[in-house]
Amino acid sequence: MDTELPSTSASALAACNANNNAQTQDYTQLTPELMQRKLYFLVDQLKQMHAQLPENYQIRISYELLTELANSLLNDTIFEIVKGLMEIQNVTEKHLLTLRKQVETDFELEMQEWRSKITDPEELSHIEQLMQVKHTKKMRETDMKLIALLDQKVKDQQSTLNKAGIAGFYVTDNPREIKIQMFLLDFIIRLSRMKFEPHK
């Protein structure tokens, strides 16, 4: 089973290199006053998103973290990195779903082959039972492999975001901390769809 997946950190960061100089130029051209306005805008939007979270997660995402995240997002290149990671994630999920479906298809084809060969109903029933046991084991092994691959992709994503200097991201296996990072990613994606108008 081919389980090669897109490279998260290399692909996401490389996707931004072509635009990085232009993005950095826009970032540095902002005057201190406009930078401050943009920071206030980002913090205000993040606080509004934060207020919509379940209370137990609001407590775990501090105002200090929101401010650090807003500072990270002053450079628009960060949005491009996150978009790149999301695209890779979508490709990965589709790839893994295809691998799982292939196991199901292989099982059905093998069963059809047996049914075309065996004419004795009792013998066929026995073979079908054995094949079902084999298939169940194969699916369990496949699912474990796919989960391990997804877990590794999450770590790759965490590492990329951490290297990009985005507040709140680091490599962790803790489900609650991963959930918080998912909320932060959602914040970033929603902010990427908003337009900051500095002269308003």
XYZ file of C-alpha atoms in Angstrom:
200
model
C 0.000 0.000 0.000
C 1.482 3.303 -1.145
C 1.440 5.665 1.819
C 3.724 8.431 0.569
C 2.240 11.802 1.476
C 2.987 15.416 0.522
C 5.793 17.006 2.542
C 4.157 19.451 4.941
C 6.884 21.836 6.027
C 8.841 21.861 2.780
C 5.778 22.347 0.584
C 4.096 24.965 2.730
C 7.197 27.081 3.238
C 8.355 26.708 -0.356
C 4.923 27.790 -1.588
C 5.458 31.104 0.168
C 8.994 31.820 -1.006
C 7.912 33.305 -4.334
C 5.725 35.866 -2.587
C 7.810 36.366 0.515
C 9.770 39.422 -0.663
C 6.638 41.246 -1.796
C 4.797 40.347 1.405
C 7.690 41.515 3.545
C 7.900 44.776 1.619
C 4.198 45.485 2.258
C 4.754 44.652 5.900
C 7.698 47.011 6.321
C 6.073 49.860 4.421
C 3.427 50.300 7.108
C 4.133 53.264 9.352
C 4.314 52.641 13.110
C 0.855 54.194 13.435
C -0.648 51.922 10.771
C 1.117 48.916 12.288
C -0.512 49.763 15.616
C -3.914 50.095 13.945
C -3.479 46.752 12.252
C -2.470 45.162 15.552
C -5.557 46.599 17.258
C -7.703 45.325 14.376
C -6.265 41.810 14.646
C -6.555 41.710 18.440
C -10.152 42.959 18.302
C -11.156 40.327 15.738
C -9.390 37.578 17.695
C -11.170 38.614 20.905
C -14.536 38.397 19.118
C -13.716 34.901 17.816
C -12.403 33.901 21.223
C -15.703 34.928 22.847
C -17.533 32.410 20.646
C -15.557 29.430 21.973
C -16.801 27.066 24.693
C -15.964 28.546 28.087
C -13.475 25.803 29.018
C -11.394 26.709 25.944
C -11.767 30.451 26.460
C -10.013 29.976 29.800
C -7.112 28.107 28.172
C -6.554 30.706 25.437
C -5.341 33.800 27.255
C -5.482 37.424 26.155
C -1.685 37.358 26.145
C -1.700 34.480 23.633
C -4.204 36.339 21.420
C -1.953 39.404 21.458
C 1.106 37.302 20.578
C -0.846 35.655 17.771
C -1.937 39.069 16.457
C 1.706 40.180 16.439
C 2.609 37.026 14.479
C -0.053 37.871 11.901
C 1.190 41.398 11.216
C 3.201 39.782 8.435
C 0.717 38.585 5.794
C 3.119 35.826 4.733
C 1.852 33.821 7.719
C -1.575 33.609 6.107
C 0.006 32.131 2.975
C 1.828 29.505 5.041
C -1.391 28.474 6.786
C -3.303 28.338 3.491
C -0.548 26.127 2.073
C -0.796 23.784 5.046
C -4.576 23.555 4.717
C -4.261 22.643 1.041
C -1.743 19.927 1.898
C -4.055 18.631 4.637
C -6.945 18.351 2.180
C -4.768 16.455 -0.302
C -3.533 14.161 2.479
C -7.039 13.346 3.726
C -8.231 12.546 0.204
C -5.156 10.373 -0.371
C -5.730 8.389 2.829
C -9.419 7.947 2.038
C -8.447 6.564 -1.375
C -6.056 4.083 0.271
C -8.814 2.868 2.597
C -11.293 2.496 -0.255
C -8.694 0.493 -2.191
C -8.568 -2.088 0.611
C -12.375 -2.384 0.439
C -12.265 -2.741 -3.351
C -9.553 -5.412 -3.205
C -11.673 -7.396 -0.742
C -14.757 -7.227 -2.966
C -12.769 -8.323 -6.014
C -11.267 -11.254 -4.135
C -14.702 -12.302 -2.899
C -16.095 -12.159 -6.442
C -13.233 -14.345 -7.632
C -13.993 -16.982 -4.992
C -17.712 -16.907 -5.824
C -16.933 -17.523 -9.477
C -14.728 -20.517 -8.612
C -16.669 -22.270 -5.811
C -19.987 -23.899 -6.626
C -20.562 -25.719 -3.330
C -22.647 -23.367 -1.103
C -21.297 -24.815 2.128
C -17.680 -24.505 1.021
C -18.309 -21.003 -0.270
C -19.885 -19.968 3.025
C -16.855 -21.259 4.915
C -14.478 -19.370 2.614
C -16.546 -16.189 2.941
C -16.344 -16.365 6.714
C -12.566 -16.822 6.582
C -12.253 -13.966 4.094
C -14.340 -11.686 6.284
C -12.085 -12.383 9.273
C -9.041 -11.663 7.098
C -10.627 -8.464 5.782
C -11.550 -7.224 9.255
C -7.956 -7.713 10.379
C -6.666 -5.988 7.225
C -8.962 -2.993 7.771
C -7.876 -2.694 11.398
C -4.201 -2.713 10.361
C -4.912 -0.195 7.583
C -6.751 2.154 9.929
C -3.885 1.996 12.431
C -1.396 2.889 9.674
C -3.557 5.763 8.462
C -4.004 7.126 11.995
C -0.226 6.973 12.500
C 0.277 8.874 9.226
C -2.268 11.523 10.228
C -0.616 11.894 13.622
C 2.736 12.460 11.917
C 1.210 15.039 9.558
C -0.188 16.908 12.571
C 3.305 16.992 14.104
C 4.792 18.181 10.805
C 2.181 20.929 10.673
C 2.852 21.948 14.279
C 6.584 22.070 13.580
C 6.106 24.204 10.449
C 3.875 26.704 12.264
C 6.294 26.847 15.181
C 9.256 27.506 12.850
C 7.219 30.239 11.159
C 7.037 31.952 14.552
C 3.268 31.689 15.000
C 2.271 32.015 18.658
C 0.516 29.021 20.214
C 2.029 26.346 17.987
C 4.481 23.670 19.095
C 4.751 19.902 18.692
C 2.435 18.093 21.105
C 0.427 14.859 21.380
C -1.960 16.288 23.975
C -5.510 16.129 22.501
C -6.677 19.212 24.418
C -3.679 21.270 23.256
C -4.204 20.057 19.673
C -7.836 21.173 19.931
C -6.679 24.641 21.024
C -4.296 24.787 18.055
C -7.217 23.849 15.778
C -9.175 26.813 17.162
C -6.177 29.089 16.548
C -5.875 27.805 12.976
C -9.553 28.539 12.458
C -8.971 32.075 13.767
C -6.117 32.575 11.293
C -8.124 31.257 8.343
C -11.057 33.522 9.202
C -8.739 36.515 9.568
C -7.178 35.751 6.186
C -10.591 36.395 4.604
C -10.872 39.831 6.197
C -9.372 42.976 4.736
C -7.587 45.463 6.935
C -8.247 48.996 5.686
C -5.629 51.166 7.387
C -6.989 54.534 6.288
C -10.476 54.058 7.696
